[in-house]
mmCIF file of C-alpha atoms and ligand atoms in Angstrom:
data_model
loop_
_atom_site.group_PDB
_atom_site.id
_atom_site.type_symbol
_atom_site.label_atom_id
_atom_site.label_comp_id
_atom_site.label_asym_id
_atom_site.label_seq_id
_atom_site.Cartn_x
_atom_site.Cartn_y
_atom_site.Cartn_z
ATOM 1 C CA UNK A 27 129.222 112.056 106.455
ATOM 2 C CA UNK A 28 129.155 110.889 102.880
ATOM 3 C CA UNK A 29 125.376 110.506 102.821
ATOM 4 C CA UNK A 30 123.513 113.789 103.176
ATOM 5 C CA UNK A 31 119.861 113.425 102.090
ATOM 6 C CA UNK A 32 119.412 117.190 102.512
ATOM 7 C CA UNK A 33 121.497 117.787 99.346
ATOM 8 C CA UNK A 34 118.469 116.762 97.267
ATOM 9 C CA UNK A 35 116.292 119.287 99.081
ATOM 10 C CA UNK A 36 118.391 122.407 98.543
ATOM 11 C CA UNK A 37 116.564 124.187 95.727
ATOM 12 C CA UNK A 38 113.056 124.111 94.374
ATOM 13 C CA UNK A 39 114.188 122.857 90.967
ATOM 14 C CA UNK A 40 115.992 119.925 92.534
ATOM 15 C CA UNK A 41 113.157 119.207 94.960
ATOM 16 C CA UNK A 42 110.716 119.096 92.065
ATOM 17 C CA UNK A 43 113.083 116.927 90.044
ATOM 18 C CA UNK A 44 113.382 114.258 92.745
ATOM 19 C CA UNK A 45 109.681 114.416 93.635
ATOM 20 C CA UNK A 46 108.273 110.903 93.436
ATOM 21 C CA UNK A 47 104.562 111.625 93.237
ATOM 22 C CA UNK A 48 102.678 114.270 91.352
ATOM 23 C CA UNK A 49 99.033 115.035 90.961
ATOM 24 C CA UNK A 50 97.437 115.721 87.625
ATOM 25 C CA UNK A 51 93.913 116.731 86.694
ATOM 26 C CA UNK A 52 93.827 113.430 84.786
ATOM 27 C CA UNK A 53 93.673 111.710 88.179
ATOM 28 C CA UNK A 54 90.463 113.282 89.444
ATOM 29 C CA UNK A 55 86.779 112.464 89.477
ATOM 30 C CA UNK A 56 84.573 115.241 90.853
ATOM 31 C CA UNK A 57 81.422 114.129 92.735
ATOM 32 C CA UNK A 58 78.324 116.242 92.099
ATOM 33 C CA UNK A 59 74.932 116.353 93.838
ATOM 34 C CA UNK A 60 71.799 116.697 91.717
ATOM 35 C CA UNK A 61 68.299 117.675 92.832
ATOM 36 C CA UNK A 62 64.985 118.368 91.081
ATOM 37 C CA UNK A 63 63.914 121.876 90.166
ATOM 38 C CA UNK A 64 65.222 124.809 88.258
ATOM 39 C CA UNK A 65 67.895 127.337 89.008
ATOM 40 C CA UNK A 66 68.763 125.532 92.266
ATOM 41 C CA UNK A 67 72.226 125.846 93.771
ATOM 42 C CA UNK A 68 71.954 124.964 97.442
ATOM 43 C CA UNK A 69 75.114 124.704 99.491
ATOM 44 C CA UNK A 70 75.557 121.580 101.612
ATOM 45 C CA UNK A 71 75.929 123.077 105.111
ATOM 46 C CA UNK A 72 78.602 120.655 106.243
ATOM 47 C CA UNK A 73 80.510 120.939 102.947
ATOM 48 C CA UNK A 74 81.362 124.585 102.256
ATOM 49 C CA UNK A 75 81.876 125.126 98.530
ATOM 50 C CA UNK A 76 79.814 122.070 97.550
ATOM 51 C CA UNK A 77 76.303 122.565 96.212
ATOM 52 C CA UNK A 78 73.267 120.582 95.221
ATOM 53 C CA UNK A 79 72.330 121.544 91.682
ATOM 54 C CA UNK A 80 69.231 121.271 89.559
ATOM 55 C CA UNK A 81 70.042 119.949 86.091
ATOM 56 C CA UNK A 82 70.262 123.427 84.506
ATOM 57 C CA UNK A 83 72.747 124.818 87.036
ATOM 58 C CA UNK A 84 74.561 121.480 87.082
ATOM 59 C CA UNK A 85 75.357 121.943 83.395
ATOM 60 C CA UNK A 86 76.755 125.410 84.170
ATOM 61 C CA UNK A 87 78.868 123.950 86.937
ATOM 62 C CA UNK A 88 80.223 121.209 84.681
ATOM 63 C CA UNK A 89 81.016 123.834 82.056
ATOM 64 C CA UNK A 90 83.068 125.773 84.626
ATOM 65 C CA UNK A 91 84.837 122.594 85.737
ATOM 66 C CA UNK A 92 85.611 121.519 82.175
ATOM 67 C CA UNK A 93 87.129 124.956 81.477
ATOM 68 C CA UNK A 94 89.298 124.444 84.553
ATOM 69 C CA UNK A 95 90.452 121.058 83.262
ATOM 70 C CA UNK A 96 88.314 118.645 85.299
ATOM 71 C CA UNK A 97 87.478 115.764 82.975
ATOM 72 C CA UNK A 98 85.487 113.217 84.945
ATOM 73 C CA UNK A 99 82.470 113.433 87.213
ATOM 74 C CA UNK A 100 80.583 111.213 89.645
ATOM 75 C CA UNK A 101 77.012 112.485 89.945
ATOM 76 C CA UNK A 102 74.739 111.465 92.841
ATOM 77 C CA UNK A 103 70.994 112.130 92.963
ATOM 78 C CA UNK A 104 69.044 113.589 95.858
ATOM 79 C CA UNK A 105 65.583 112.045 95.492
ATOM 80 C CA UNK A 106 62.467 113.689 96.920
ATOM 81 C CA UNK A 107 60.876 111.717 99.765
ATOM 82 C CA UNK A 108 57.642 111.040 97.834
ATOM 83 C CA UNK A 109 59.537 108.984 95.226
ATOM 84 C CA UNK A 110 61.221 106.723 97.773
ATOM 85 C CA UNK A 111 59.940 103.226 98.504
ATOM 86 C CA UNK A 112 61.146 99.924 99.944
ATOM 87 C CA UNK A 113 62.477 98.557 96.658
ATOM 88 C CA UNK A 114 63.782 101.819 95.193
ATOM 89 C CA UNK A 115 61.627 101.572 92.067
ATOM 90 C CA UNK A 116 62.510 105.172 91.182
ATOM 91 C CA UNK A 117 66.136 104.063 90.750
ATOM 92 C CA UNK A 118 65.290 102.319 87.478
ATOM 93 C CA UNK A 119 62.769 104.804 86.139
ATOM 94 C CA UNK A 120 64.291 105.871 82.793
ATOM 95 C CA UNK A 121 62.634 109.296 83.173
ATOM 96 C CA UNK A 122 63.815 109.753 86.760
ATOM 97 C CA UNK A 123 66.048 112.614 87.845
ATOM 98 C CA UNK A 124 69.294 110.676 87.533
ATOM 99 C CA UNK A 125 68.957 109.254 83.987
ATOM 100 C CA UNK A 126 67.664 112.636 82.816
ATOM 101 C CA UNK A 127 70.739 114.312 84.298
ATOM 102 C CA UNK A 128 73.074 111.734 82.729
ATOM 103 C CA UNK A 129 71.502 112.269 79.299
ATOM 104 C CA UNK A 130 71.771 116.070 79.589
ATOM 105 C CA UNK A 131 75.383 115.946 80.731
ATOM 106 C CA UNK A 132 76.372 113.616 77.890
ATOM 107 C CA UNK A 133 74.450 115.687 75.339
ATOM 108 C CA UNK A 134 76.195 118.893 76.373
ATOM 109 C CA UNK A 135 79.616 117.482 77.269
ATOM 110 C CA UNK A 136 80.155 114.272 75.305
ATOM 111 C CA UNK A 137 83.877 114.363 76.089
ATOM 112 C CA UNK A 138 83.574 114.078 79.892
ATOM 113 C CA UNK A 139 83.710 110.695 81.622
ATOM 114 C CA UNK A 140 80.701 109.919 83.801
ATOM 115 C CA UNK A 141 81.052 107.477 86.683
ATOM 116 C CA UNK A 142 77.500 106.929 87.862
ATOM 117 C CA UNK A 143 76.463 105.663 91.288
ATOM 118 C CA UNK A 144 74.645 102.395 91.730
ATOM 119 C CA UNK A 145 73.052 101.928 95.134
ATOM 120 C CA UNK A 146 69.544 101.959 96.501
ATOM 121 C CA UNK A 147 69.997 104.364 99.402
ATOM 122 C CA UNK A 148 69.040 107.678 97.732
ATOM 123 C CA UNK A 149 65.788 106.024 96.518
ATOM 124 C CA UNK A 150 65.087 103.770 99.496
ATOM 125 C CA UNK A 151 62.448 104.690 102.093
ATOM 126 C CA UNK A 152 64.629 102.740 104.552
ATOM 127 C CA UNK A 153 67.761 104.704 103.641
ATOM 128 C CA UNK A 154 69.657 101.463 103.047
ATOM 129 C CA UNK A 155 71.684 100.183 100.096
ATOM 130 C CA UNK A 156 69.590 97.034 99.955
ATOM 131 C CA UNK A 157 66.030 95.811 100.370
ATOM 132 C CA UNK A 158 65.166 95.640 104.077
ATOM 133 C CA UNK A 159 63.005 92.842 105.452
ATOM 134 C CA UNK A 160 62.489 92.515 109.203
ATOM 135 C CA UNK A 161 65.583 94.606 109.803
ATOM 136 C CA UNK A 162 67.705 92.436 107.513
ATOM 137 C CA UNK A 163 69.324 93.567 104.260
ATOM 138 C CA UNK A 164 68.443 91.059 101.540
ATOM 139 C CA UNK A 165 71.381 90.415 99.253
ATOM 140 C CA UNK A 166 70.217 88.526 96.150
ATOM 141 C CA UNK A 167 66.884 90.349 95.863
ATOM 142 C CA UNK A 168 68.838 93.621 95.918
ATOM 143 C CA UNK A 169 71.005 92.480 92.995
ATOM 144 C CA UNK A 170 67.919 92.510 90.767
ATOM 145 C CA UNK A 171 67.353 96.192 91.563
ATOM 146 C CA UNK A 172 71.029 97.050 91.055
ATOM 147 C CA UNK A 173 71.026 95.361 87.647
ATOM 148 C CA UNK A 174 67.996 97.353 86.498
ATOM 149 C CA UNK A 175 69.571 100.558 87.790
ATOM 150 C CA UNK A 176 72.812 99.826 85.927
ATOM 151 C CA UNK A 177 70.943 99.196 82.691
ATOM 152 C CA UNK A 178 68.982 102.455 82.920
ATOM 153 C CA UNK A 179 72.181 104.385 83.623
ATOM 154 C CA UNK A 180 74.019 102.718 80.740
ATOM 155 C CA UNK A 181 71.113 103.505 78.414
ATOM 156 C CA UNK A 182 71.270 107.138 79.571
ATOM 157 C CA UNK A 183 74.946 107.359 78.622
ATOM 158 C CA UNK A 184 77.074 106.435 81.653
ATOM 159 C CA UNK A 185 80.677 105.612 80.722
ATOM 160 C CA UNK A 186 81.304 103.624 83.886
ATOM 161 C CA UNK A 187 78.831 102.456 86.505
ATOM 162 C CA UNK A 188 80.050 102.479 90.082
ATOM 163 C CA UNK A 189 78.247 100.183 92.530
ATOM 164 C CA UNK A 190 78.677 101.623 96.035
ATOM 165 C CA UNK A 191 76.291 99.221 97.776
ATOM 166 C CA UNK A 192 78.575 96.349 98.938
ATOM 167 C CA UNK A 193 76.133 93.515 98.185
ATOM 168 C CA UNK A 194 77.852 90.199 97.432
ATOM 169 C CA UNK A 195 77.964 89.263 93.769
ATOM 170 C CA UNK A 196 76.932 92.646 92.426
ATOM 171 C CA UNK A 197 79.810 93.134 90.038
ATOM 172 C CA UNK A 198 79.147 89.822 88.284
ATOM 173 C CA UNK A 199 75.418 90.442 88.167
ATOM 174 C CA UNK A 200 75.763 93.966 86.781
ATOM 175 C CA UNK A 201 78.383 92.807 84.229
ATOM 176 C CA UNK A 202 75.952 90.124 82.995
ATOM 177 C CA UNK A 203 73.023 92.526 82.727
ATOM 178 C CA UNK A 204 75.122 95.080 80.838
ATOM 179 C CA UNK A 205 76.550 92.492 78.438
ATOM 180 C CA UNK A 206 73.193 90.844 77.775
ATOM 181 C CA UNK A 207 71.893 94.221 76.718
ATOM 182 C CA UNK A 208 74.780 95.133 74.451
ATOM 183 C CA UNK A 209 76.590 97.429 76.882
ATOM 184 C CA UNK A 210 79.899 95.562 76.912
ATOM 185 C CA UNK A 211 81.728 98.903 76.538
ATOM 186 C CA UNK A 212 80.316 100.310 79.766
ATOM 187 C CA UNK A 213 82.858 99.817 82.550
ATOM 188 C CA UNK A 214 82.428 98.986 86.230
ATOM 189 C CA UNK A 215 84.233 100.791 89.017
ATOM 190 C CA UNK A 216 83.746 98.587 92.060
ATOM 191 C CA UNK A 217 83.593 100.141 95.497
ATOM 192 C CA UNK A 218 85.727 97.190 96.542
ATOM 193 C CA UNK A 219 86.819 98.044 100.058
ATOM 194 C CA UNK A 220 84.065 100.309 101.280
ATOM 195 C CA UNK A 221 84.129 100.603 105.039
ATOM 196 C CA UNK A 222 81.263 101.292 107.457
ATOM 197 C CA UNK A 223 82.508 104.759 108.242
ATOM 198 C CA UNK A 224 81.452 107.846 110.167
ATOM 199 C CA UNK A 225 83.187 109.886 107.467
ATOM 200 C CA UNK A 226 80.072 109.653 105.240
ATOM 201 C CA UNK A 227 77.961 111.919 107.485
ATOM 202 C CA UNK A 228 77.968 115.079 105.333
ATOM 203 C CA UNK A 229 77.151 113.058 102.181
ATOM 204 C CA UNK A 230 74.070 111.598 103.847
ATOM 205 C CA UNK A 231 73.043 115.162 104.828
ATOM 206 C CA UNK A 232 73.514 116.271 101.211
ATOM 207 C CA UNK A 233 71.273 113.534 99.815
ATOM 208 C CA UNK A 234 69.055 113.054 102.834
ATOM 209 C CA UNK A 235 69.941 109.369 102.561
ATOM 210 C CA UNK A 236 70.853 108.304 106.089
ATOM 211 C CA UNK A 237 69.497 104.897 107.231
ATOM 212 C CA UNK A 238 66.137 105.298 108.982
ATOM 213 C CA UNK A 239 67.028 102.419 111.288
ATOM 214 C CA UNK A 240 70.173 100.496 112.098
ATOM 215 C CA UNK A 241 73.542 100.964 110.463
ATOM 216 C CA UNK A 242 75.378 99.612 107.418
ATOM 217 C CA UNK A 243 77.678 97.205 109.259
ATOM 218 C CA UNK A 244 76.173 94.033 107.763
ATOM 219 C CA UNK A 245 77.284 95.065 104.286
ATOM 220 C CA UNK A 246 80.006 97.728 104.533
ATOM 221 C CA UNK A 247 83.343 96.504 105.887
ATOM 222 C CA UNK A 248 84.629 96.670 109.449
ATOM 223 C CA UNK A 249 87.288 99.368 109.564
ATOM 224 C CA UNK A 250 89.512 97.148 111.667
ATOM 225 C CA UNK A 251 90.096 94.835 108.704
ATOM 226 C CA UNK A 252 92.532 94.994 105.825
ATOM 227 C CA UNK A 253 92.987 91.367 104.677
ATOM 228 C CA UNK A 254 89.247 91.300 104.032
ATOM 229 C CA UNK A 255 89.850 93.997 101.399
ATOM 230 C CA UNK A 256 91.846 91.410 99.452
ATOM 231 C CA UNK A 257 88.901 88.997 99.571
ATOM 232 C CA UNK A 258 86.653 91.695 98.116
ATOM 233 C CA UNK A 259 89.298 92.631 95.534
ATOM 234 C CA UNK A 260 89.655 89.023 94.355
ATOM 235 C CA UNK A 261 85.901 88.673 93.920
ATOM 236 C CA UNK A 262 85.414 92.017 92.167
ATOM 237 C CA UNK A 263 88.275 91.218 89.807
ATOM 238 C CA UNK A 264 86.968 87.733 89.041
ATOM 239 C CA UNK A 265 83.464 89.121 88.497
ATOM 240 C CA UNK A 266 84.702 91.647 85.929
ATOM 241 C CA UNK A 267 85.477 94.954 87.657
ATOM 242 C CA UNK A 268 87.528 97.409 85.591
ATOM 243 C CA UNK A 269 88.624 99.477 88.595
ATOM 244 C CA UNK A 270 88.892 98.763 92.306
ATOM 245 C CA UNK A 271 88.132 101.446 94.858
ATOM 246 C CA UNK A 272 88.995 102.060 98.484
ATOM 247 C CA UNK A 273 86.691 104.270 100.510
ATOM 248 C CA UNK A 274 87.241 106.417 102.572
ATOM 249 C CA UNK A 275 90.797 107.383 101.625
ATOM 250 C CA UNK A 276 92.735 109.085 104.390
ATOM 251 C CA UNK A 277 92.264 106.663 107.251
ATOM 252 C CA UNK A 278 92.729 103.841 104.729
ATOM 253 C CA UNK A 279 96.003 104.685 102.988
ATOM 254 C CA UNK A 280 97.326 101.271 104.020
ATOM 255 C CA UNK A 281 94.410 99.597 102.261
ATOM 256 C CA UNK A 282 95.062 101.625 99.103
ATOM 257 C CA UNK A 283 98.662 100.435 99.206
ATOM 258 C CA UNK A 284 97.579 96.860 99.857
ATOM 259 C CA UNK A 285 95.326 96.777 96.801
ATOM 260 C CA UNK A 286 97.953 98.563 94.712
ATOM 261 C CA UNK A 287 100.513 95.889 95.640
ATOM 262 C CA UNK A 288 98.115 93.022 94.970
ATOM 263 C CA UNK A 289 96.280 94.084 91.830
ATOM 264 C CA UNK A 290 97.126 95.262 88.363
ATOM 265 C CA UNK A 291 93.792 97.023 87.926
ATOM 266 C CA UNK A 292 93.569 100.801 88.300
ATOM 267 C CA UNK A 293 93.028 101.684 91.967
ATOM 268 C CA UNK A 294 90.698 104.511 92.886
ATOM 269 C CA UNK A 295 90.317 106.131 96.290
ATOM 270 C CA UNK A 296 87.313 108.111 97.490
ATOM 271 C CA UNK A 297 88.320 111.142 99.553
ATOM 272 C CA UNK A 298 84.889 111.296 101.175
ATOM 273 C CA UNK A 299 82.597 114.019 102.462
ATOM 274 C CA UNK A 300 83.731 113.901 106.098
ATOM 275 C CA UNK A 301 87.356 114.165 105.064
ATOM 276 C CA UNK A 302 86.474 117.248 103.046
ATOM 277 C CA UNK A 303 84.349 118.729 105.837
ATOM 278 C CA UNK A 304 87.106 118.396 108.458
ATOM 279 C CA UNK A 305 89.604 120.301 106.336
ATOM 280 C CA UNK A 306 87.059 123.023 105.543
ATOM 281 C CA UNK A 307 85.966 123.382 109.172
ATOM 282 C CA UNK A 308 89.499 123.695 110.483
ATOM 283 C CA UNK A 309 90.374 126.124 107.691
ATOM 284 C CA UNK A 310 87.354 128.304 108.464
ATOM 285 C CA UNK A 311 88.397 128.438 112.098
ATOM 286 C CA UNK A 312 91.821 129.559 110.977
ATOM 287 C CA UNK A 313 93.379 126.539 112.648
ATOM 288 C CA UNK A 314 95.034 125.083 109.542
ATOM 289 C CA UNK A 315 95.875 126.294 106.056
ATOM 290 C CA UNK A 316 93.120 124.494 104.135
ATOM 291 C CA UNK A 317 94.716 124.888 100.726
ATOM 292 C CA UNK A 318 98.037 123.419 101.829
ATOM 293 C CA UNK A 319 96.237 120.565 103.575
ATOM 294 C CA UNK A 320 94.216 119.921 100.425
ATOM 295 C CA UNK A 321 97.345 119.463 98.328
ATOM 296 C CA UNK A 322 99.154 117.471 101.013
ATOM 297 C CA UNK A 323 96.314 115.038 101.595
ATOM 298 C CA UNK A 324 95.558 114.565 97.890
ATOM 299 C CA UNK A 325 99.243 113.878 97.287
ATOM 300 C CA UNK A 326 99.278 111.351 100.128
ATOM 301 C CA UNK A 327 96.417 109.427 98.514
ATOM 302 C CA UNK A 328 98.324 109.249 95.240
ATOM 303 C CA UNK A 329 101.579 108.353 97.042
ATOM 304 C CA UNK A 330 99.803 105.472 98.784
ATOM 305 C CA UNK A 331 99.075 104.022 95.357
ATOM 306 C CA UNK A 332 95.809 105.438 94.059
ATOM 307 C CA UNK A 333 95.706 106.123 90.333
ATOM 308 C CA UNK A 334 92.368 107.886 90.578
ATOM 309 C CA UNK A 335 91.004 110.166 93.287
ATOM 310 C CA UNK A 336 87.343 110.934 93.755
ATOM 311 C CA UNK A 337 87.380 114.184 95.677
ATOM 312 C CA UNK A 338 85.179 117.160 96.497
ATOM 313 C CA UNK A 339 88.438 119.106 96.176
ATOM 314 C CA UNK A 340 88.796 118.343 92.447
ATOM 315 C CA UNK A 341 87.470 121.721 91.298
ATOM 316 C CA UNK A 342 89.343 123.661 93.965
ATOM 317 C CA UNK A 343 92.534 121.822 93.097
ATOM 318 C CA UNK A 344 92.042 122.778 89.444
ATOM 319 C CA UNK A 345 91.551 126.420 90.527
ATOM 320 C CA UNK A 346 94.671 126.221 92.670
ATOM 321 C CA UNK A 347 96.697 125.022 89.662
ATOM 322 C CA UNK A 348 95.566 128.119 87.728
ATOM 323 C CA UNK A 349 96.855 130.530 90.405
HETATM 324 C C1 PBG B 416 75.887 105.206 99.426
HETATM 325 C C2 PBG B 416 77.067 106.089 99.292
HETATM 326 C C3 PBG B 416 77.647 106.773 100.356
HETATM 327 C C4 PBG B 416 78.698 107.523 99.830
HETATM 328 C C5 PBG B 416 78.735 107.281 98.458
HETATM 329 N N1 PBG B 416 77.711 106.386 98.154
HETATM 330 C C6 PBG B 416 77.251 106.836 101.781
HETATM 331 C C7 PBG B 416 76.968 105.599 102.490
HETATM 332 O O1 PBG B 416 77.444 104.516 102.147
HETATM 333 O O2 PBG B 416 76.236 105.703 103.452
HETATM 334 C C8 PBG B 416 79.565 108.425 100.637
HETATM 335 C C9 PBG B 416 80.399 109.412 99.934
HETATM 336 C C10 PBG B 416 80.936 110.482 100.797
HETATM 337 O O3 PBG B 416 80.833 110.468 102.042
HETATM 338 O O4 PBG B 416 81.502 111.416 100.229
HETATM 339 N N2 PBG B 416 75.691 104.248 98.488
#
């Protein structure tokens, strides 16, 4: 035998030296849930370790994360039922919870990068990412709302807006609205290949944003498809996206790789709530070593080709690095 691959696995120094993929805190965006009130820190039942924060405690949490080396955040608002309506008017209220939170975060932590969510569902009385009429999700009418939402978020201080709605033409529309209003420096992270997935369950619990009727299959992608991700990627790129995202991550590593191989834009992957919840649940039962699985799965997302990982594990990974 003149070829013995095990030679490169003999010592830790050599293993580390030949390691092809490594994670860095530069790679992470940490999602955060915001609610109204004061001194609130309510754990999401299906996501141990993840809380819903009022703005005051959110700032404390970001402070802790920044100290740990987390540099970028993706906040999501939980909107009280009385502010929800069919056209999500609260989503473009400049004094609403979300713009207020963005302004406070940027005032206190100007150095962090904020990737803010654009979608109607947290503000929609139908729990959908678009305007619903007779059970149908209206595309072009929804774009108007998304554009207004993007503008309010940019005015509040968002670095990058991240449309997670999957309406056709939204990247181009949002780019136009931002540019017309002087926000050419605000970037767009497109949820390019966002699949209709059961892995979003815990997130919808956290924000109380599940669809009241029907499902999201007429706008989110069929999980059986990968070539369709290239169609979405072409459009988002042509319309002006600065980043492409694949979501969820772990059952979609092939899609991450596909976009990586076919695009020169930064590729992000969203390691979603259900993926987090499964690891936590199995860890709590003592069935797997949650910390090892965290590092292994995050590494696999990077190995597949993601430059950026949105993950509820971002803070815990930063804590793990400090051990
Ligand atoms: C909705 C949105 C969802 C997530 C992010 N934005 C849920 C959905 O599409 O129903 C899910 C994130 C997660 O599960 O962690 N615009």
